[in-house]
Short mmCIF file of C-alpha atoms and ligand atoms in Angstrom, two decimals:
data_model
loop_
_atom_site.label_atom_id
_atom_site.label_comp_id
_atom_site.label_asym_id
_atom_site.label_seq_id
_atom_site.Cartn_x
_atom_site.Cartn_y
_atom_site.Cartn_z
CA MET L 1 -27.09 18.93 48.27
CA THR L 2 -25.08 20.12 45.40
CA GLU L 3 -21.53 20.00 45.65
CA SER L 4 -20.33 22.55 48.27
CA LEU L 5 -17.80 25.29 47.33
CA GLY L 6 -15.38 24.26 50.30
CA THR L 7 -12.29 22.45 49.40
CA THR L 8 -9.00 21.73 50.82
CA GLY L 9 -7.35 22.40 47.46
CA LEU L 10 -3.76 23.08 46.92
CA ILE L 11 -3.11 25.77 49.49
CA LEU L 12 0.76 25.80 50.09
CA ASN L 13 2.53 26.34 53.37
CA GLU L 14 4.70 29.51 53.15
CA PRO L 15 7.35 30.54 55.74
CA LEU L 16 8.44 34.18 56.45
CA LEU L 17 10.61 35.79 53.95
CA TRP L 18 13.33 36.02 56.61
CA GLU L 19 13.22 32.28 56.85
CA LYS L 20 13.41 31.72 53.08
CA GLY L 21 16.42 34.02 52.36
CA LYS L 22 20.00 32.61 51.49
CA LYS L 23 22.77 34.88 51.55
CA GLY L 24 23.89 36.01 48.12
CA ARG L 25 20.57 35.43 46.30
CA SER L 26 19.38 38.24 44.31
CA GLY L 27 16.23 39.23 42.19
CA PHE L 28 17.97 41.20 39.62
CA SER L 29 21.24 41.74 38.03
CA LEU L 30 22.99 44.89 37.35
CA PRO L 31 25.19 45.81 34.33
CA ARG L 32 29.05 45.46 34.86
CA CYS L 33 30.19 48.69 36.63
CA ASP L 34 32.21 50.75 34.21
CA VAL L 35 33.45 53.40 36.85
CA GLU L 36 35.91 52.95 39.77
CA SER L 37 34.45 51.73 42.88
CA PHE L 38 34.47 54.08 45.71
CA PRO L 39 34.07 53.26 49.43
CA LEU L 40 31.04 54.76 51.29
CA ALA L 41 31.47 57.33 53.92
CA GLN L 42 32.01 55.82 57.46
CA GLU L 43 28.55 56.70 58.65
CA LEU L 44 26.91 54.94 55.66
CA THR L 45 28.60 51.59 56.16
CA GLY L 46 27.25 50.66 59.60
CA GLU L 47 24.79 47.89 60.34
CA GLY L 48 21.73 48.21 57.86
CA PRO L 49 18.42 46.59 58.29
CA ASP L 50 18.53 42.87 58.11
CA PHE L 51 16.83 42.08 54.96
CA PRO L 52 16.69 38.61 53.56
CA ASP L 53 18.53 37.92 50.20
CA LEU L 54 15.62 36.54 47.82
CA SER L 55 15.59 35.54 44.07
CA GLU L 56 12.71 36.94 42.09
CA VAL L 57 10.77 33.53 41.99
CA ASP L 58 11.05 33.40 45.79
CA VAL L 59 9.33 36.85 46.06
CA VAL L 60 6.67 36.04 43.39
CA ARG L 61 5.67 32.76 44.78
CA HIS L 62 5.74 34.15 48.40
CA TYR L 63 3.04 36.78 47.71
CA THR L 64 1.01 34.60 45.31
CA ARG L 65 0.83 31.99 47.97
CA LEU L 66 -0.12 34.32 50.76
CA SER L 67 -2.74 35.82 48.47
CA GLN L 68 -4.32 32.37 48.03
CA TRP L 69 -4.92 32.16 51.86
CA ASN L 70 -7.09 35.39 51.56
CA PHE L 71 -11.06 35.47 51.09
CA GLY L 72 -12.63 38.49 49.69
CA VAL L 73 -15.60 39.57 47.88
CA ASP L 74 -13.78 38.52 44.55
CA THR L 75 -13.68 34.90 45.94
CA GLY L 76 -17.08 34.31 47.04
CA MET L 77 -20.13 35.27 49.19
CA TYR L 78 -19.33 37.38 52.06
CA PRO L 79 -22.59 37.99 53.84
CA LEU L 80 -20.99 39.75 56.84
CA GLY L 81 -24.06 41.90 58.45
CA SER L 82 -23.55 45.50 58.87
CA CYS L 83 -20.63 45.49 56.51
CA THR L 84 -22.10 45.45 53.08
CA MET L 85 -19.52 43.21 51.71
CA LYS L 86 -20.72 43.44 48.12
CA TYR L 87 -18.90 42.73 44.83
CA ASN L 88 -17.70 46.14 43.47
CA PRO L 89 -17.61 46.53 39.73
CA LYS L 90 -14.11 46.65 38.43
CA THR L 91 -14.69 49.66 36.16
CA ASN L 92 -14.77 51.98 39.44
CA GLU L 93 -11.43 50.61 40.25
CA LYS L 94 -10.13 51.37 36.76
CA GLN L 95 -11.43 55.01 36.82
CA ALA L 96 -9.63 55.56 40.26
CA GLY L 97 -6.47 54.16 38.71
CA LEU L 98 -6.42 56.74 35.69
CA PRO L 99 -2.99 58.30 35.75
CA GLY L 100 -4.40 61.82 35.76
CA LEU L 101 -6.43 61.08 38.95
CA ALA L 102 -4.23 58.47 40.89
CA GLY L 103 -0.94 60.59 40.27
CA ALA L 104 -2.50 63.98 41.24
CA HIS L 105 -0.60 65.47 44.11
CA PRO L 106 -2.76 66.84 46.83
CA LEU L 107 -0.45 70.07 47.24
CA LEU L 108 -1.10 71.15 43.43
CA PRO L 109 -2.81 74.40 43.32
CA ALA L 110 -6.59 74.47 42.50
CA GLY L 111 -5.77 75.79 39.02
CA LEU L 112 -4.06 72.39 38.19
CA SER L 113 -6.62 70.32 40.08
CA GLN L 114 -9.77 71.28 38.22
CA GLY L 115 -10.56 67.65 37.36
CA ILE L 116 -10.59 66.38 40.71
CA LEU L 117 -12.14 69.36 42.39
CA ARG L 118 -14.96 69.08 39.86
CA MET L 119 -15.38 65.29 40.84
CA MET L 120 -15.64 66.14 44.47
CA PHE L 121 -18.02 69.11 43.92
CA GLU L 122 -20.40 66.93 41.92
CA LEU L 123 -20.01 63.85 44.10
CA GLU L 124 -21.08 66.09 47.08
CA LEU L 125 -24.17 67.16 44.92
CA TYR L 126 -24.87 63.50 44.06
CA LEU L 127 -24.86 62.39 47.73
CA THR L 128 -26.73 65.30 48.86
CA GLU L 129 -29.37 64.38 46.33
CA ILE L 130 -29.38 60.49 47.22
CA THR L 131 -29.76 61.29 51.08
CA GLY L 132 -32.30 64.12 50.37
CA MET L 133 -30.11 66.48 52.53
CA ASP L 134 -28.95 70.03 51.62
CA ALA L 135 -25.13 69.93 51.75
CA THR L 136 -22.09 67.28 52.02
CA THR L 137 -18.41 67.30 53.01
CA LEU L 138 -16.34 64.37 51.76
CA GLN L 139 -13.63 65.04 54.44
CA PRO L 140 -14.18 62.39 56.97
CA ALA L 141 -11.96 59.13 56.29
CA ALA L 142 -14.49 56.60 57.62
CA GLY L 143 -17.86 55.92 59.30
CA ALA L 144 -16.68 56.67 62.81
CA HIS L 145 -14.88 59.74 61.48
CA GLY L 146 -18.06 60.96 60.12
CA GLU L 147 -19.96 60.41 63.32
CA LEU L 148 -17.32 62.51 65.33
CA ALA L 149 -17.60 65.15 62.51
CA GLY L 150 -21.51 65.21 62.96
CA MET L 151 -21.21 65.30 66.79
CA LEU L 152 -18.96 68.42 66.37
CA LEU L 153 -21.56 69.91 63.93
CA ILE L 154 -24.19 69.53 66.49
CA HIS L 155 -21.93 70.90 69.17
CA GLY L 156 -21.17 73.98 66.93
CA PHE L 157 -24.77 74.33 66.51
CA HIS L 158 -25.52 74.61 70.23
CA LYS L 159 -22.64 76.61 70.84
CA ARG L 160 -23.87 79.13 68.46
CA ASN L 161 -27.16 79.23 69.98
CA GLY L 162 -25.55 79.86 73.51
CA MET L 163 -27.04 76.62 74.81
CA GLN L 164 -24.29 73.93 75.51
CA ARG L 165 -25.77 70.48 76.32
CA SER L 166 -24.12 67.51 77.72
CA LYS L 167 -26.00 64.29 76.45
CA ILE L 168 -26.74 62.35 73.40
CA ILE L 169 -29.26 59.58 73.14
CA VAL L 170 -27.92 56.37 71.71
CA PRO L 171 -30.24 53.30 71.22
CA ASP L 172 -29.00 49.84 72.39
CA THR L 173 -28.86 48.52 68.64
CA ALA L 174 -26.24 51.04 67.81
CA HIS L 175 -22.90 50.13 66.30
CA GLY L 176 -20.09 50.57 69.00
CA THR L 177 -18.55 53.52 67.17
CA ASN L 178 -21.91 55.70 68.17
CA PRO L 179 -21.39 55.74 71.95
CA ALA L 180 -17.56 56.15 71.17
CA SER L 181 -17.89 59.13 68.86
CA VAL L 182 -20.36 60.65 71.43
CA ALA L 183 -17.72 60.35 74.16
CA LEU L 184 -14.92 61.57 72.17
CA CYS L 185 -16.74 64.61 71.51
CA GLY L 186 -17.24 65.19 75.34
CA TYR L 187 -20.90 64.28 75.38
CA ARG L 188 -22.25 61.49 77.58
CA PRO L 189 -24.23 58.80 75.68
CA ILE L 190 -27.52 57.90 77.36
CA PRO L 191 -28.73 54.37 76.21
CA VAL L 192 -32.32 53.58 75.41
CA GLU L 193 -33.73 50.26 74.70
CA SER L 194 -35.51 49.24 71.43
CA ASN L 195 -38.89 47.71 71.88
CA GLU L 196 -40.17 44.18 71.31
CA GLN L 197 -40.35 44.83 67.62
CA GLY L 198 -36.75 45.62 67.40
CA ILE L 199 -37.24 49.35 66.91
CA LEU L 200 -37.43 52.48 68.92
CA SER L 201 -40.80 53.70 70.38
CA VAL L 202 -41.54 57.39 70.58
CA GLU L 203 -42.39 56.96 74.40
CA ALA L 204 -38.75 55.62 75.18
CA ILE L 205 -37.34 58.75 73.57
CA HIS L 206 -39.90 60.97 75.19
CA ASP L 207 -38.77 59.59 78.57
CA VAL L 208 -35.16 60.54 78.19
CA MET L 209 -35.21 63.75 76.00
CA ASP L 210 -34.69 66.95 77.73
CA ASN L 211 -33.28 70.42 77.38
CA ASP L 212 -29.74 69.17 78.45
CA THR L 213 -29.78 66.52 75.56
CA ALA L 214 -28.02 67.74 72.36
CA GLY L 215 -29.65 65.14 70.23
CA ILE L 216 -30.00 61.27 69.17
CA MET L 217 -28.02 59.06 67.28
CA ILE L 218 -30.33 56.74 65.23
CA THR L 219 -29.15 54.07 62.70
CA ASN L 220 -31.61 53.63 60.04
CA PRO L 221 -32.20 50.90 58.93
CA ASN L 222 -31.04 49.74 62.34
CA THR L 223 -28.47 47.04 63.02
CA LEU L 224 -31.38 44.48 63.21
CA GLY L 225 -31.94 45.10 59.62
CA LEU L 226 -35.37 46.91 60.54
CA PHE L 227 -36.48 50.29 59.43
CA GLU L 228 -37.04 52.70 62.46
CA GLU L 229 -40.67 53.27 61.55
CA ASN L 230 -41.15 55.90 64.26
CA ILE L 231 -38.49 58.00 63.13
CA GLN L 232 -40.53 61.11 61.98
CA LYS L 233 -42.15 61.24 65.50
CA ILE L 234 -39.10 60.65 67.25
CA ALA L 235 -37.36 63.50 65.37
CA GLU L 236 -40.45 65.60 66.50
CA VAL L 237 -39.84 64.83 70.11
CA VAL L 238 -36.22 65.71 69.97
CA HIS L 239 -36.70 68.69 67.78
CA ASN L 240 -39.27 70.17 70.30
CA LYS L 241 -36.80 69.94 72.94
CA GLY L 242 -34.11 71.65 70.72
CA GLY L 243 -32.14 68.57 69.92
CA MET L 244 -30.79 67.47 66.70
CA VAL L 245 -31.27 64.07 65.01
CA TYR L 246 -28.12 62.34 63.59
CA CYS L 247 -28.59 59.32 61.45
CA ASP L 248 -25.91 56.67 61.17
CA GLY L 249 -26.30 56.06 57.49
CA ALA L 250 -23.88 53.13 57.18
CA ASN L 251 -26.74 50.96 56.14
CA MET L 252 -27.74 53.21 53.09
CA ASN L 253 -27.41 50.33 50.84
CA ALA L 254 -31.08 49.38 51.83
CA VAL L 255 -32.67 52.69 50.98
CA MET L 256 -30.62 54.36 48.14
CA GLY L 257 -33.18 56.20 45.95
CA VAL L 258 -36.01 55.09 48.21
CA VAL L 259 -35.80 57.10 51.46
CA LYS L 260 -34.95 60.81 51.56
CA MET L 261 -33.51 61.17 54.99
CA GLY L 262 -33.79 64.86 54.90
CA THR L 263 -37.64 64.66 54.73
CA ILE L 264 -38.02 62.27 57.69
CA GLY L 265 -36.42 64.59 60.41
CA VAL L 266 -32.73 63.79 60.04
CA ASP L 267 -30.48 66.92 60.53
CA VAL L 268 -27.19 65.22 59.92
CA MET L 269 -25.84 61.94 58.77
CA HIS L 270 -22.90 60.04 57.45
CA LEU L 271 -22.43 57.43 54.64
CA ASN L 272 -19.90 54.80 54.35
CA LEU L 273 -18.53 54.95 50.75
CA HIS L 274 -16.59 51.84 51.53
CA LYS L 275 -19.67 49.79 52.08
CA THR L 276 -22.45 51.17 49.74
CA PHE L 277 -20.54 52.90 47.01
CA SER L 278 -18.03 50.59 45.61
CA THR L 279 -14.93 50.44 47.65
CA PRO L 280 -14.07 46.92 48.99
CA HIS L 281 -13.30 46.89 52.73
CA GLY L 282 -12.58 44.58 55.55
CA GLY L 283 -8.73 44.84 55.01
CA GLY L 284 -8.60 48.06 57.00
CA GLY L 285 -9.04 50.86 54.56
CA PRO L 286 -8.88 53.38 52.96
CA GLY L 287 -12.42 54.31 53.52
CA SER L 288 -14.66 57.55 53.27
CA GLY L 289 -17.37 58.80 55.49
CA PRO L 290 -19.01 61.79 54.01
CA VAL L 291 -21.31 63.74 56.16
CA CYS L 292 -24.59 65.26 54.63
CA VAL L 293 -26.56 68.01 56.57
CA LYS L 294 -29.60 70.06 56.50
CA LYS L 295 -29.25 73.91 55.67
CA HIS L 296 -29.17 74.89 59.34
CA LEU L 297 -25.97 72.83 59.93
CA GLU L 298 -24.16 73.72 56.84
CA PRO L 299 -22.38 76.68 58.18
CA PHE L 300 -20.47 74.42 60.46
CA LEU L 301 -19.14 72.04 57.87
CA PRO L 302 -15.33 71.45 57.84
CA VAL L 303 -13.16 73.67 55.63
CA PRO L 304 -11.73 73.94 53.04
CA ARG L 305 -14.88 73.57 50.95
CA VAL L 306 -14.90 72.97 47.20
CA VAL L 307 -16.90 75.73 45.61
CA GLU L 308 -17.66 76.94 42.13
CA GLU L 309 -16.60 80.50 41.15
CA ASN L 310 -17.36 81.73 37.56
CA GLY L 311 -16.95 78.12 36.15
CA LYS L 312 -13.78 77.36 38.17
CA TYR L 313 -13.51 75.29 41.29
CA VAL L 314 -11.70 76.59 44.23
CA LEU L 315 -11.04 75.48 47.94
CA SER L 316 -12.52 78.07 50.08
CA GLU L 317 -11.84 78.54 53.85
CA ASP L 318 -14.22 81.37 54.04
CA TYR L 319 -16.67 79.77 56.56
CA PRO L 320 -16.23 81.46 59.97
CA GLU L 321 -18.40 79.11 61.73
CA SER L 322 -16.73 76.00 60.44
CA ILE L 323 -15.51 73.29 62.96
CA GLY L 324 -12.26 73.39 61.08
CA LYS L 325 -10.10 70.78 59.22
CA LEU L 326 -10.72 67.12 60.02
CA GLN L 327 -7.54 65.71 58.29
CA ALA L 328 -4.65 66.28 55.93
CA PHE L 329 -5.57 67.26 52.54
CA GLN L 330 -9.16 66.57 51.39
CA GLY L 331 -9.83 62.96 52.31
CA ASN L 332 -9.38 59.77 50.62
CA VAL L 333 -9.80 60.84 47.05
CA GLY L 334 -9.44 57.33 45.46
CA VAL L 335 -12.44 56.22 47.19
CA MET L 336 -14.41 59.25 46.18
CA ILE L 337 -13.50 58.58 42.62
CA LYS L 338 -14.77 55.04 42.91
CA ALA L 339 -18.04 56.20 44.46
CA TYR L 340 -18.37 58.82 41.71
CA SER L 341 -17.78 56.16 38.98
CA TYR L 342 -20.38 53.85 40.81
CA ILE L 343 -23.05 56.43 40.86
CA ARG L 344 -22.51 57.68 37.23
CA SER L 345 -22.39 54.35 35.87
CA MET L 346 -25.52 53.12 37.72
CA GLY L 347 -27.77 56.11 37.26
CA PRO L 348 -30.70 56.81 39.75
CA GLU L 349 -32.90 53.98 38.46
CA ASN L 350 -30.10 51.33 39.11
CA LEU L 351 -29.17 52.77 42.32
CA LYS L 352 -32.64 52.22 43.48
CA LYS L 353 -32.82 48.87 42.03
CA ALA L 354 -29.73 47.88 43.82
CA SER L 355 -31.37 48.74 47.12
CA GLN L 356 -34.53 46.88 46.17
CA LEU L 357 -32.49 43.65 45.32
CA ALA L 358 -30.54 43.96 48.52
CA VAL L 359 -33.83 44.12 50.39
CA LEU L 360 -35.28 41.27 48.37
CA ASN L 361 -32.22 38.99 48.78
CA ALA L 362 -32.27 39.54 52.62
CA ASN L 363 -35.93 38.66 52.91
CA TYR L 364 -35.41 35.55 50.64
CA MET L 365 -32.71 34.48 53.14
CA LYS L 366 -34.79 35.19 56.18
CA GLU L 367 -37.85 33.38 54.76
CA LYS L 368 -35.79 30.32 53.64
CA LEU L 369 -33.75 30.02 56.88
CA LYS L 370 -36.29 30.82 59.57
CA GLY L 371 -37.58 27.22 60.16
CA THR L 372 -34.02 26.14 60.33
CA LEU L 373 -32.56 28.90 62.62
CA HIS L 374 -34.24 30.96 65.18
CA LEU L 375 -35.25 34.25 63.70
CA ALA L 376 -34.83 37.09 66.17
CA TYR L 377 -37.65 39.31 64.90
CA ASP L 378 -40.23 37.76 62.47
CA ARG L 379 -41.18 40.60 60.32
CA PRO L 380 -40.14 41.97 56.98
CA CYS L 381 -36.39 43.17 57.00
CA MET L 382 -34.28 45.60 55.17
CA HIS L 383 -31.10 44.66 53.68
CA GLU L 384 -30.10 42.09 56.52
CA CYS L 385 -31.61 39.61 58.83
CA VAL L 386 -30.69 38.46 62.35
CA PHE L 387 -30.86 34.92 63.55
CA SER L 388 -29.54 33.25 66.65
CA ASP L 389 -28.22 29.82 68.00
CA LYS L 390 -31.37 29.38 70.40
CA HIS L 391 -32.50 26.15 68.71
CA GLN L 392 -29.16 24.70 68.86
CA ILE L 393 -28.50 25.30 72.48
CA ASP L 394 -29.84 22.00 73.55
CA ASP L 395 -27.33 20.25 71.17
CA HIS L 396 -24.47 22.38 72.88
CA ILE L 397 -23.79 24.22 69.58
CA THR L 398 -23.07 27.84 69.50
CA THR L 399 -23.17 30.51 66.94
CA LEU L 400 -19.37 30.45 66.73
CA ASP L 401 -19.49 26.48 66.03
CA MET L 402 -21.80 27.04 63.03
CA ALA L 403 -19.95 30.11 61.80
CA LYS L 404 -16.67 28.24 61.78
CA ARG L 405 -18.28 25.30 59.95
CA LEU L 406 -19.59 27.43 57.06
CA MET L 407 -15.88 28.02 56.11
CA ASP L 408 -15.74 24.30 55.40
CA TYR L 409 -18.49 24.81 52.93
CA GLY L 410 -16.60 27.66 51.29
CA PHE L 411 -18.42 30.63 52.60
CA HIS L 412 -17.51 33.47 54.65
CA PRO L 413 -19.47 33.41 58.07
CA PRO L 414 -22.02 36.16 58.71
CA THR L 415 -21.51 38.65 61.47
CA VAL L 416 -21.76 36.86 64.72
CA TYR L 417 -22.78 38.11 68.28
CA PHE L 418 -23.72 41.55 66.89
CA PRO L 419 -25.99 43.28 67.59
CA LEU L 420 -25.68 42.78 71.32
CA VAL L 421 -29.51 42.92 71.83
CA VAL L 422 -29.68 39.40 70.30
CA ASP L 423 -27.98 36.51 72.27
CA GLY L 424 -25.85 34.62 69.97
CA ALA L 425 -26.71 36.80 67.01
CA ILE L 426 -26.15 35.48 63.55
CA MET L 427 -26.47 38.64 61.08
CA VAL L 428 -26.76 37.89 57.55
CA GLU L 429 -26.40 40.67 54.72
CA PRO L 430 -26.27 38.93 51.52
CA THR L 431 -26.17 42.18 49.43
CA GLU L 432 -27.65 42.75 45.89
CA THR L 433 -24.75 41.30 44.18
CA GLU L 434 -25.55 37.70 44.94
CA SER L 435 -27.64 35.39 42.56
CA LYS L 436 -30.32 33.12 43.68
CA GLU L 437 -28.05 30.21 43.01
CA ASP L 438 -25.60 31.47 45.40
CA LEU L 439 -28.10 32.42 47.97
CA ASP L 440 -29.57 28.90 47.77
CA GLN L 441 -26.32 27.29 48.09
CA TYR L 442 -25.73 29.38 51.35
CA ILE L 443 -29.07 28.41 52.61
CA GLU L 444 -28.34 24.78 51.80
CA ALA L 445 -25.11 25.01 53.51
CA PHE L 446 -26.62 26.35 56.57
CA LYS L 447 -29.29 23.61 56.77
CA ALA L 448 -26.63 20.91 56.43
CA ILE L 449 -24.79 22.39 59.27
CA VAL L 450 -28.00 22.44 61.49
CA ASN L 451 -28.51 18.88 60.81
CA GLU L 452 -24.78 18.23 61.70
CA ALA L 453 -25.33 20.09 64.90
CA ARG L 454 -27.99 17.57 65.85
CA ASP L 455 -26.44 14.38 64.63
CA ASP L 456 -22.68 15.03 64.97
CA PRO L 457 -21.92 17.85 67.32
CA ASP L 458 -18.37 17.02 67.73
CA LEU L 459 -17.91 17.63 64.08
CA LEU L 460 -18.95 21.17 64.67
CA HIS L 461 -16.84 21.67 67.80
CA GLY L 462 -13.86 20.81 65.77
CA ALA L 463 -14.62 22.93 62.78
CA PRO L 464 -13.16 24.24 60.53
CA LYS L 465 -11.64 21.19 59.16
CA LYS L 466 -10.56 22.17 55.89
CA CYS L 467 -9.24 25.75 56.42
CA LYS L 468 -5.55 26.40 56.52
CA VAL L 469 -5.90 27.92 59.94
CA LYS L 470 -8.22 26.20 62.42
CA ARG L 471 -9.78 27.79 65.52
CA LEU L 472 -7.51 30.42 66.79
CA ASP L 473 -7.36 31.55 70.33
CA GLU L 474 -8.79 34.99 69.73
CA THR L 475 -8.36 36.15 73.23
CA LEU L 476 -4.64 35.22 73.30
CA ALA L 477 -4.30 36.77 69.85
CA ALA L 478 -5.64 40.02 71.14
CA ARG L 479 -3.72 40.01 74.45
CA LYS L 480 -0.39 38.83 73.09
CA PRO L 481 -0.19 39.28 69.51
CA CYS L 482 2.63 37.69 67.72
CA LEU L 483 3.34 40.04 64.82
CA ALA L 484 6.56 38.34 63.70
CA GLY L 485 4.53 35.24 62.29
C1 PLP Q 501 -19.50 50.07 59.64
C2 PLP Q 501 -20.55 50.90 60.45
C3 PLP Q 501 -19.92 51.97 61.38
C4 PLP Q 501 -18.56 52.28 61.27
O1 PLP Q 501 -17.95 52.63 60.01
P1 PLP Q 501 -16.33 52.57 59.75
O2 PLP Q 501 -16.10 53.20 58.58
O3 PLP Q 501 -15.85 51.24 60.14
O4 PLP Q 501 -15.78 53.69 61.07
C5 PLP Q 501 -20.85 52.58 62.03
N1 PLP Q 501 -22.23 52.39 62.12
C6 PLP Q 501 -22.67 51.35 61.53
C7 PLP Q 501 -24.14 50.84 61.54
C8 PLP Q 501 -21.71 50.53 60.69
O5 PLP Q 501 -22.32 49.38 60.13
#
């Protein structure tokens, strides 16, 4: 194997700033005071916060060292399935940082915010076009927030038609946020199993769809990385009983410019701008989860909406059936600017090509690794593929052991133990931004690890060996978090 990326390197220890501080140190010097000093009022001289005294170099080294403990899409391959951790072109970040955009105050009147409003108006049009739907809102702050918005839209639709319903169908491959959004909106999630091919069958939906079911939430491509081939027929079954079809579009990276969701029966869907449209995520935000709808759901979209009136852009509240406002101001505008810049700089042909390359890379990974790892569904995949630890069970090696060992080879592990329908799942989403050389290195690393699993299982049980932090007690960390360090 070529030399692995993983290294112990020079990664320095770093204590908390509180432990580093020494009374009297300072990061700046003020000019000599040329006025008489004056004692502060009594109430201002009490105990202040206990901040450490630090010099400039203390602070710079502290944060530089901490930054080097990190791993992100700018460091290396990060094939975390379902998360689309692709490299994001720096130009998009640069546009979002332009002073006129970054410094625009959300309380400025529309007359002084024409640029931002135009950007939002046009981004809505682009996303509407990319998804093949009829209208878009940019308000939701993340995918799960978009799901909740979608559920509220469906609820608004049924309410207007005077037929309240109580259930939503959610397949067993769904992201955990789907049943949560359903429940948060007051609906009961009705689980359905996917078939032996890893997708939904029309019959399974036929069996559970009734007049008390408000609709279905269907992730397409689904979390096994497979296209829901029966979606049109499923939509027919749901529509015939008066239900709505919600598509979780977090996996749009596989189908941009390829599938028009609006023409295959989808009534409402969300997108994750922070996955597909050039905002890095993984550190917790900010995100953006626009919701795209067909005409019949448009009256319910959140307000205010950006509309064009005589060549001017204004915020309109004039939508009496709207579900209302979803959050303060208009959403995470910085994320929208990055998506706008990404879409404009790519153009329709390159967006399509990005999806095609994402699918090609995942299929390459699947074919190259399927003799090494157990492949859960041996059929062409979309943007990600799901393996498992089935072949390693006899060596007493688990998915977790292999994921930890990958870090020693210098790679971020894939998503593990999700989706739940595959025991010991290893879900790899290479994305379109990785070169063949990088994919080959990842494949080689996995092959080496599987050999180690057979020849030296103890090595894997003790992995990672080279990382700064070894195996954490994740349960303890969740139950008793030590936030002070
Ligand atoms: C990421 C993801 C979500 C949730 O998106 P957030 O922005 O994290 O709320 C929902 N569904 C699928 C399939 C996803 O991959």
